[in-house]
């Protein structure tokens, strides 16, 4: 690890060690995982990782959070709530992330109080404030959440470097915005929409895609995949599987966005969804060559029958 980055990480550990205890708002992503690892190093059993379970959190992300917390060794707690109880969140305005983060962090404070912990930490890093419209950060400031990565000037790239030094397997994990970010601003967030988005994205994950979104345009599914995976998405076998499974889930139409994966594509410019990171080449360039590459890449795809079998076992009612 770079000496400057190591010094920043050491400074965070030293600052955390001065506190009686901390509760880390823990999603299992790289940012909160690094905070949890630093906190556990500094405080041991006096550090707790807490994950908020709600309709907007994919089940696989919850599973990842549990696994990563176990890898770190930190105590892992769950709190449950529903963003759908808040009409302002359901309305899905351009301040949706503010309402979500306010509810989520308020639950963290309740959990911390129950455990006699005075400090709630989150994974905001030094790259986040410069990314434009970020209403979720307003909630962090209003609730006086401690952001050790931000305070130490640790950028996203440096977060990944620290994660790699700890041996965390989420070091290269793409950022994951909540499921509601797949619903266009102004279209109500409902449990039905969140459920079909989660199941649709399960198809892409099972098929082998790593950077993707399924955007829900009130019944029209718009699939986005990373630039380096666009050729695979153009394969006729995947197209047929996507059409069959997504219409079974309740989508009226299934489309592939030839622009590829990009952040915040259904939300206001530079929204909180822009914390996602899309590695790889320019999507437009990839689209130009993807059709010609599809046949060559096709043998690398997951077998259609295997995908169908896995999904039928995961969602037998679909």
Tab-separated table of C-alpha atoms in Angstrom:
chain	number	residue	atom	x	y	z
A	1	UNK	CA	0.000	0.000	0.000
A	2	UNK	CA	1.233	3.498	-0.820
A	3	UNK	CA	2.870	5.207	2.184
A	4	UNK	CA	0.523	8.192	2.004
A	5	UNK	CA	-2.532	5.945	1.916
A	6	UNK	CA	-1.162	3.842	4.771
A	7	UNK	CA	-0.668	7.011	6.833
A	8	UNK	CA	-4.269	8.081	6.188
A	9	UNK	CA	-5.568	4.654	7.204
A	10	UNK	CA	-3.462	4.758	10.379
A	11	UNK	CA	-4.845	8.206	11.217
A	12	UNK	CA	-8.403	6.872	10.902
A	13	UNK	CA	-7.622	3.943	13.198
A	14	UNK	CA	-6.076	6.289	15.766
A	15	UNK	CA	-9.071	8.614	15.708
A	16	UNK	CA	-11.533	5.734	16.010
A	17	UNK	CA	-9.556	4.262	18.910
A	18	UNK	CA	-10.250	7.402	20.944
A	19	UNK	CA	-13.994	6.725	20.885
A	20	UNK	CA	-15.829	4.517	23.368
A	21	UNK	CA	-17.430	2.601	20.522
A	22	UNK	CA	-18.770	3.040	16.997
A	23	UNK	CA	-21.618	1.649	14.950
A	24	UNK	CA	-20.841	1.506	11.238
A	25	UNK	CA	-23.681	1.922	8.741
A	26	UNK	CA	-22.703	-1.159	6.795
A	27	UNK	CA	-23.853	-2.114	3.305
A	28	UNK	CA	-21.071	-4.577	2.542
A	29	UNK	CA	-19.778	-2.329	-0.249
A	30	UNK	CA	-16.120	-1.378	-0.374
A	31	UNK	CA	-16.481	1.964	1.463
A	32	UNK	CA	-18.382	0.743	4.514
A	33	UNK	CA	-16.312	-2.458	4.569
A	34	UNK	CA	-13.094	-0.456	4.876
A	35	UNK	CA	-14.604	1.652	7.670
A	36	UNK	CA	-15.703	-1.538	9.440
A	37	UNK	CA	-12.244	-3.084	9.088
A	38	UNK	CA	-10.525	0.051	10.417
A	39	UNK	CA	-13.025	0.312	13.274
A	40	UNK	CA	-12.577	-3.336	14.236
A	41	UNK	CA	-8.806	-2.885	14.210
A	42	UNK	CA	-9.148	0.143	16.459
A	43	UNK	CA	-11.872	-0.973	18.854
A	44	UNK	CA	-12.377	-4.712	18.572
A	45	UNK	CA	-15.653	-5.755	20.217
A	46	UNK	CA	-16.625	-2.095	20.734
A	47	UNK	CA	-17.132	-1.733	16.970
A	48	UNK	CA	-20.402	-2.929	15.429
A	49	UNK	CA	-21.411	-3.133	11.766
A	50	UNK	CA	-25.120	-2.559	11.215
A	51	UNK	CA	-27.024	-3.255	8.004
A	52	UNK	CA	-30.464	-1.813	7.311
A	53	UNK	CA	-32.732	-4.381	5.672
A	54	UNK	CA	-35.566	-3.033	3.535
A	55	UNK	CA	-37.327	-3.587	0.211
A	56	UNK	CA	-34.674	-1.574	-1.637
A	57	UNK	CA	-31.798	-3.848	-0.596
A	58	UNK	CA	-31.289	-6.879	-2.878
A	59	UNK	CA	-31.166	-10.152	-0.973
A	60	UNK	CA	-27.777	-10.953	-2.483
A	61	UNK	CA	-26.363	-7.672	-1.181
A	62	UNK	CA	-27.567	-8.568	2.311
A	63	UNK	CA	-25.867	-11.921	1.949
A	64	UNK	CA	-22.647	-10.227	0.851
A	65	UNK	CA	-22.775	-7.871	3.837
A	66	UNK	CA	-23.121	-10.789	6.236
A	67	UNK	CA	-20.227	-12.614	4.623
A	68	UNK	CA	-17.885	-9.598	4.543
A	69	UNK	CA	-18.618	-8.730	8.176
A	70	UNK	CA	-17.749	-12.307	9.091
A	71	UNK	CA	-14.507	-12.047	7.108
A	72	UNK	CA	-13.583	-8.878	8.999
A	73	UNK	CA	-14.555	-10.408	12.339
A	74	UNK	CA	-16.748	-7.485	13.382
A	75	UNK	CA	-20.085	-7.978	15.152
A	76	UNK	CA	-22.863	-7.669	12.578
A	77	UNK	CA	-26.381	-6.512	13.421
A	78	UNK	CA	-29.503	-5.990	11.293
A	79	UNK	CA	-32.216	-3.381	11.613
A	80	UNK	CA	-35.388	-3.548	9.539
A	81	UNK	CA	-37.550	-0.749	8.215
A	82	UNK	CA	-39.509	0.193	5.099
A	83	UNK	CA	-38.828	3.276	3.004
A	84	UNK	CA	-42.275	2.685	1.528
A	85	UNK	CA	-43.779	3.965	4.796
A	86	UNK	CA	-42.628	7.472	3.804
A	87	UNK	CA	-44.860	9.119	1.137
A	88	UNK	CA	-42.004	11.477	0.222
A	89	UNK	CA	-39.807	8.519	-0.670
A	90	UNK	CA	-42.569	6.731	-2.567
A	91	UNK	CA	-43.199	9.875	-4.641
A	92	UNK	CA	-39.658	9.446	-5.992
A	93	UNK	CA	-38.729	13.089	-6.429
A	94	UNK	CA	-35.203	14.289	-6.967
A	95	UNK	CA	-34.738	14.253	-3.177
A	96	UNK	CA	-35.598	10.539	-2.826
A	97	UNK	CA	-32.101	9.676	-1.604
A	98	UNK	CA	-32.355	12.304	1.139
A	99	UNK	CA	-35.487	10.685	2.559
A	100	UNK	CA	-34.027	7.184	2.241
A	101	UNK	CA	-30.743	8.100	3.915
A	102	UNK	CA	-32.539	9.983	6.697
A	103	UNK	CA	-34.665	6.948	7.557
A	104	UNK	CA	-31.763	4.530	7.237
A	105	UNK	CA	-29.374	6.535	9.420
A	106	UNK	CA	-32.072	7.267	11.984
A	107	UNK	CA	-32.447	3.501	12.410
A	108	UNK	CA	-28.684	3.297	12.877
A	109	UNK	CA	-28.835	5.853	15.689
A	110	UNK	CA	-31.644	3.904	17.356
A	111	UNK	CA	-29.543	0.740	17.173
A	112	UNK	CA	-26.488	2.578	18.518
A	113	UNK	CA	-28.453	4.021	21.438
A	114	UNK	CA	-29.778	0.581	22.357
A	115	UNK	CA	-26.174	-0.644	22.546
A	116	UNK	CA	-24.840	2.364	24.435
A	117	UNK	CA	-22.782	3.540	21.458
A	118	UNK	CA	-22.459	7.263	20.879
A	119	UNK	CA	-20.943	7.379	17.373
A	120	UNK	CA	-22.476	6.352	14.052
A	121	UNK	CA	-20.055	6.117	11.113
A	122	UNK	CA	-20.705	5.844	7.398
A	123	UNK	CA	-18.599	5.161	4.315
A	124	UNK	CA	-18.699	8.579	2.641
A	125	UNK	CA	-15.270	9.106	1.083
A	126	UNK	CA	-13.405	12.165	-0.162
A	127	UNK	CA	-14.486	11.593	-3.769
A	128	UNK	CA	-18.210	11.743	-2.981
A	129	UNK	CA	-18.845	15.473	-2.368
A	130	UNK	CA	-17.478	16.425	-5.786
A	131	UNK	CA	-19.890	14.234	-7.733
A	132	UNK	CA	-22.708	16.752	-8.146
A	133	UNK	CA	-26.282	16.399	-6.901
A	134	UNK	CA	-25.988	14.188	-3.806
A	135	UNK	CA	-29.090	14.698	-1.602
A	136	UNK	CA	-28.108	11.731	0.554
A	137	UNK	CA	-25.090	13.641	1.823
A	138	UNK	CA	-27.410	16.299	3.231
A	139	UNK	CA	-28.901	13.673	5.551
A	140	UNK	CA	-25.400	12.625	6.649
A	141	UNK	CA	-24.601	16.216	7.581
A	142	UNK	CA	-27.929	16.914	9.295
A	143	UNK	CA	-27.693	13.812	11.467
A	144	UNK	CA	-24.048	14.489	12.358
A	145	UNK	CA	-22.846	11.135	11.120
A	146	UNK	CA	-19.082	10.654	11.389
A	147	UNK	CA	-17.455	9.982	7.991
A	148	UNK	CA	-13.872	8.930	8.801
A	149	UNK	CA	-12.838	8.370	5.176
A	150	UNK	CA	-14.031	11.840	4.220
A	151	UNK	CA	-12.385	13.477	7.224
A	152	UNK	CA	-9.063	11.786	6.415
A	153	UNK	CA	-9.227	12.794	2.747
A	154	UNK	CA	-9.347	9.185	1.538
A	155	UNK	CA	-10.548	8.984	-2.074
A	156	UNK	CA	-12.418	6.134	-3.722
A	157	UNK	CA	-9.275	4.755	-5.349
A	158	UNK	CA	-7.522	4.872	-1.989
A	159	UNK	CA	-10.449	3.102	-0.344
A	160	UNK	CA	-9.989	0.248	-2.791
A	161	UNK	CA	-6.259	0.201	-2.055
A	162	UNK	CA	-6.913	-0.113	1.677
A	163	UNK	CA	-9.508	-2.835	1.055
A	164	UNK	CA	-6.988	-4.798	-1.005
A	165	UNK	CA	-4.396	-4.428	1.761
A	166	UNK	CA	-6.913	-5.924	4.204
A	167	UNK	CA	-7.551	-8.771	1.776
A	168	UNK	CA	-11.228	-7.874	1.402
A	169	UNK	CA	-12.761	-9.469	-1.677
A	170	UNK	CA	-14.957	-6.389	-2.215
A	171	UNK	CA	-11.896	-4.281	-3.103
A	172	UNK	CA	-12.888	-4.255	-6.778
A	173	UNK	CA	-16.639	-4.592	-6.304
A	174	UNK	CA	-18.634	-2.088	-8.405
A	175	UNK	CA	-20.672	0.373	-6.358
A	176	UNK	CA	-24.288	-0.654	-5.886
A	177	UNK	CA	-27.064	1.900	-5.568
A	178	UNK	CA	-30.340	0.740	-4.035
A	179	UNK	CA	-33.055	-0.807	-6.193
A	180	UNK	CA	-35.138	2.370	-6.216
A	181	UNK	CA	-32.462	4.036	-8.367
A	182	UNK	CA	-33.723	1.888	-11.267
A	183	UNK	CA	-37.098	3.669	-11.257
A	184	UNK	CA	-37.331	6.983	-13.178
A	185	UNK	CA	-37.757	10.100	-11.074
A	186	UNK	CA	-41.447	10.934	-10.659
A	187	UNK	CA	-42.644	7.333	-11.070
A	188	UNK	CA	-43.771	5.952	-7.721
A	189	UNK	CA	-41.576	3.456	-5.931
A	190	UNK	CA	-43.684	0.381	-5.169
A	191	UNK	CA	-42.936	-3.016	-3.708
A	192	UNK	CA	-44.024	-4.682	-6.960
A	193	UNK	CA	-41.575	-2.637	-9.016
A	194	UNK	CA	-38.719	-3.225	-6.592
A	195	UNK	CA	-39.425	-6.959	-6.562
A	196	UNK	CA	-39.438	-7.395	-10.327
A	197	UNK	CA	-36.283	-5.300	-10.684
A	198	UNK	CA	-34.477	-7.477	-8.146
A	199	UNK	CA	-35.583	-10.667	-9.887
A	200	UNK	CA	-34.688	-9.283	-13.318
A	201	UNK	CA	-31.199	-8.392	-12.150
A	202	UNK	CA	-30.890	-11.897	-10.731
A	203	UNK	CA	-31.133	-13.137	-14.328
A	204	UNK	CA	-28.220	-10.977	-15.434
A	205	UNK	CA	-26.128	-11.988	-12.431
A	206	UNK	CA	-26.895	-15.671	-13.003
A	207	UNK	CA	-26.029	-15.300	-16.687
A	208	UNK	CA	-22.613	-13.980	-15.700
A	209	UNK	CA	-22.858	-10.204	-16.120
A	210	UNK	CA	-21.032	-8.098	-13.527
A	211	UNK	CA	-21.844	-4.420	-14.288
A	212	UNK	CA	-25.506	-3.889	-15.104
A	213	UNK	CA	-28.859	-2.345	-14.288
A	214	UNK	CA	-32.456	-3.169	-15.192
A	215	UNK	CA	-34.342	0.121	-15.366
A	216	UNK	CA	-38.116	-0.099	-14.867
A	217	UNK	CA	-39.953	2.389	-17.081
A	218	UNK	CA	-43.458	1.562	-15.849
A	219	UNK	CA	-43.540	-1.869	-17.433
A	220	UNK	CA	-40.748	-1.455	-19.968
A	221	UNK	CA	-37.496	-3.060	-18.836
A	222	UNK	CA	-34.385	-1.294	-20.133
A	223	UNK	CA	-31.304	-3.439	-19.631
A	224	UNK	CA	-27.947	-1.696	-19.329
A	225	UNK	CA	-24.694	-3.679	-19.228
A	226	UNK	CA	-21.070	-2.621	-19.016
A	227	UNK	CA	-19.237	-1.757	-22.222
A	228	UNK	CA	-17.086	-4.868	-22.119
A	229	UNK	CA	-20.186	-7.083	-21.694
A	230	UNK	CA	-22.375	-5.531	-24.390
A	231	UNK	CA	-21.419	-8.156	-26.958
A	232	UNK	CA	-22.656	-10.912	-24.659
A	233	UNK	CA	-25.971	-9.094	-24.168
A	234	UNK	CA	-26.477	-9.037	-27.943
A	235	UNK	CA	-26.256	-12.810	-28.116
A	236	UNK	CA	-29.608	-14.270	-29.291
A	237	UNK	CA	-29.625	-16.854	-26.491
A	238	UNK	CA	-29.414	-14.168	-23.832
A	239	UNK	CA	-31.993	-12.010	-25.634
A	240	UNK	CA	-34.470	-14.902	-25.623
A	241	UNK	CA	-33.811	-15.711	-21.957
A	242	UNK	CA	-34.186	-12.070	-20.945
A	243	UNK	CA	-37.445	-11.678	-22.860
A	244	UNK	CA	-38.961	-14.867	-21.475
A	245	UNK	CA	-38.002	-14.369	-17.845
A	246	UNK	CA	-38.655	-10.629	-17.609
A	247	UNK	CA	-42.094	-10.866	-19.212
A	248	UNK	CA	-42.859	-13.663	-16.745
A	249	UNK	CA	-41.948	-11.205	-13.979
A	250	UNK	CA	-44.528	-8.685	-15.197
A	251	UNK	CA	-42.663	-6.478	-17.646
A	252	UNK	CA	-44.621	-5.676	-20.811
A	253	UNK	CA	-41.565	-4.996	-22.982
A	254	UNK	CA	-37.860	-5.877	-22.653
A	255	UNK	CA	-35.191	-3.726	-24.295
A	256	UNK	CA	-31.390	-3.509	-24.383
A	257	UNK	CA	-29.867	-0.033	-24.144
A	258	UNK	CA	-27.132	0.122	-26.800
A	259	UNK	CA	-25.530	3.007	-24.924
A	260	UNK	CA	-24.481	0.508	-22.270
A	261	UNK	CA	-24.383	0.932	-18.500
A	262	UNK	CA	-24.190	4.484	-17.177
A	263	UNK	CA	-24.936	5.985	-13.782
A	264	UNK	CA	-28.033	7.986	-12.966
A	265	UNK	CA	-29.669	7.380	-16.340
A	266	UNK	CA	-33.227	7.572	-14.965
A	267	UNK	CA	-32.583	10.255	-12.340
A	268	UNK	CA	-31.617	13.937	-12.232
A	269	UNK	CA	-28.155	14.632	-13.588
A	270	UNK	CA	-25.437	13.615	-11.143
A	271	UNK	CA	-27.865	12.010	-8.692
A	272	UNK	CA	-26.830	9.712	-5.833
A	273	UNK	CA	-26.893	6.823	-8.309
A	274	UNK	CA	-23.791	8.427	-9.802
A	275	UNK	CA	-21.777	6.914	-6.972
A	276	UNK	CA	-21.808	3.776	-9.086
A	277	UNK	CA	-18.601	3.207	-11.002
A	278	UNK	CA	-18.668	1.796	-14.506
A	279	UNK	CA	-15.248	0.424	-15.428
A	280	UNK	CA	-14.253	-0.315	-18.984
A	281	UNK	CA	-14.192	1.374	-22.350
A	282	UNK	CA	-16.610	3.997	-23.654
A	283	UNK	CA	-20.018	2.376	-24.124
A	284	UNK	CA	-20.713	3.995	-27.488
A	285	UNK	CA	-17.451	2.669	-28.890
A	286	UNK	CA	-18.260	-0.765	-27.514
A	287	UNK	CA	-21.688	-0.715	-29.155
A	288	UNK	CA	-20.123	-0.096	-32.556
A	289	UNK	CA	-18.179	-3.363	-32.409
A	290	UNK	CA	-20.393	-5.476	-30.153
A	291	UNK	CA	-22.546	-7.024	-32.862
A	292	UNK	CA	-19.516	-8.354	-34.694
A	293	UNK	CA	-18.026	-9.752	-31.491
A	294	UNK	CA	-21.196	-11.436	-30.217
A	295	UNK	CA	-20.715	-14.717	-32.051
A	296	UNK	CA	-17.116	-14.984	-30.866
A	297	UNK	CA	-18.085	-14.317	-27.236
A	298	UNK	CA	-21.154	-16.577	-27.245
A	299	UNK	CA	-19.345	-19.787	-26.165
A	300	UNK	CA	-18.326	-18.062	-22.927
A	301	UNK	CA	-21.917	-17.481	-21.851
A	302	UNK	CA	-23.606	-19.503	-19.135
A	303	UNK	CA	-25.666	-22.369	-20.558
A	304	UNK	CA	-29.287	-21.302	-21.147
A	305	UNK	CA	-30.710	-24.452	-19.555
A	306	UNK	CA	-28.564	-23.961	-16.471
A	307	UNK	CA	-29.771	-20.383	-16.115
A	308	UNK	CA	-33.407	-21.416	-16.529
A	309	UNK	CA	-32.995	-24.135	-13.909
A	310	UNK	CA	-31.284	-21.804	-11.416
A	311	UNK	CA	-33.952	-19.126	-11.789
A	312	UNK	CA	-36.848	-21.567	-11.571
A	313	UNK	CA	-35.458	-22.843	-8.272
A	314	UNK	CA	-34.849	-19.303	-6.969
A	315	UNK	CA	-38.276	-17.979	-8.032
A	316	UNK	CA	-40.591	-20.979	-8.447
A	317	UNK	CA	-43.684	-18.774	-8.706
A	318	UNK	CA	-42.348	-16.754	-11.658
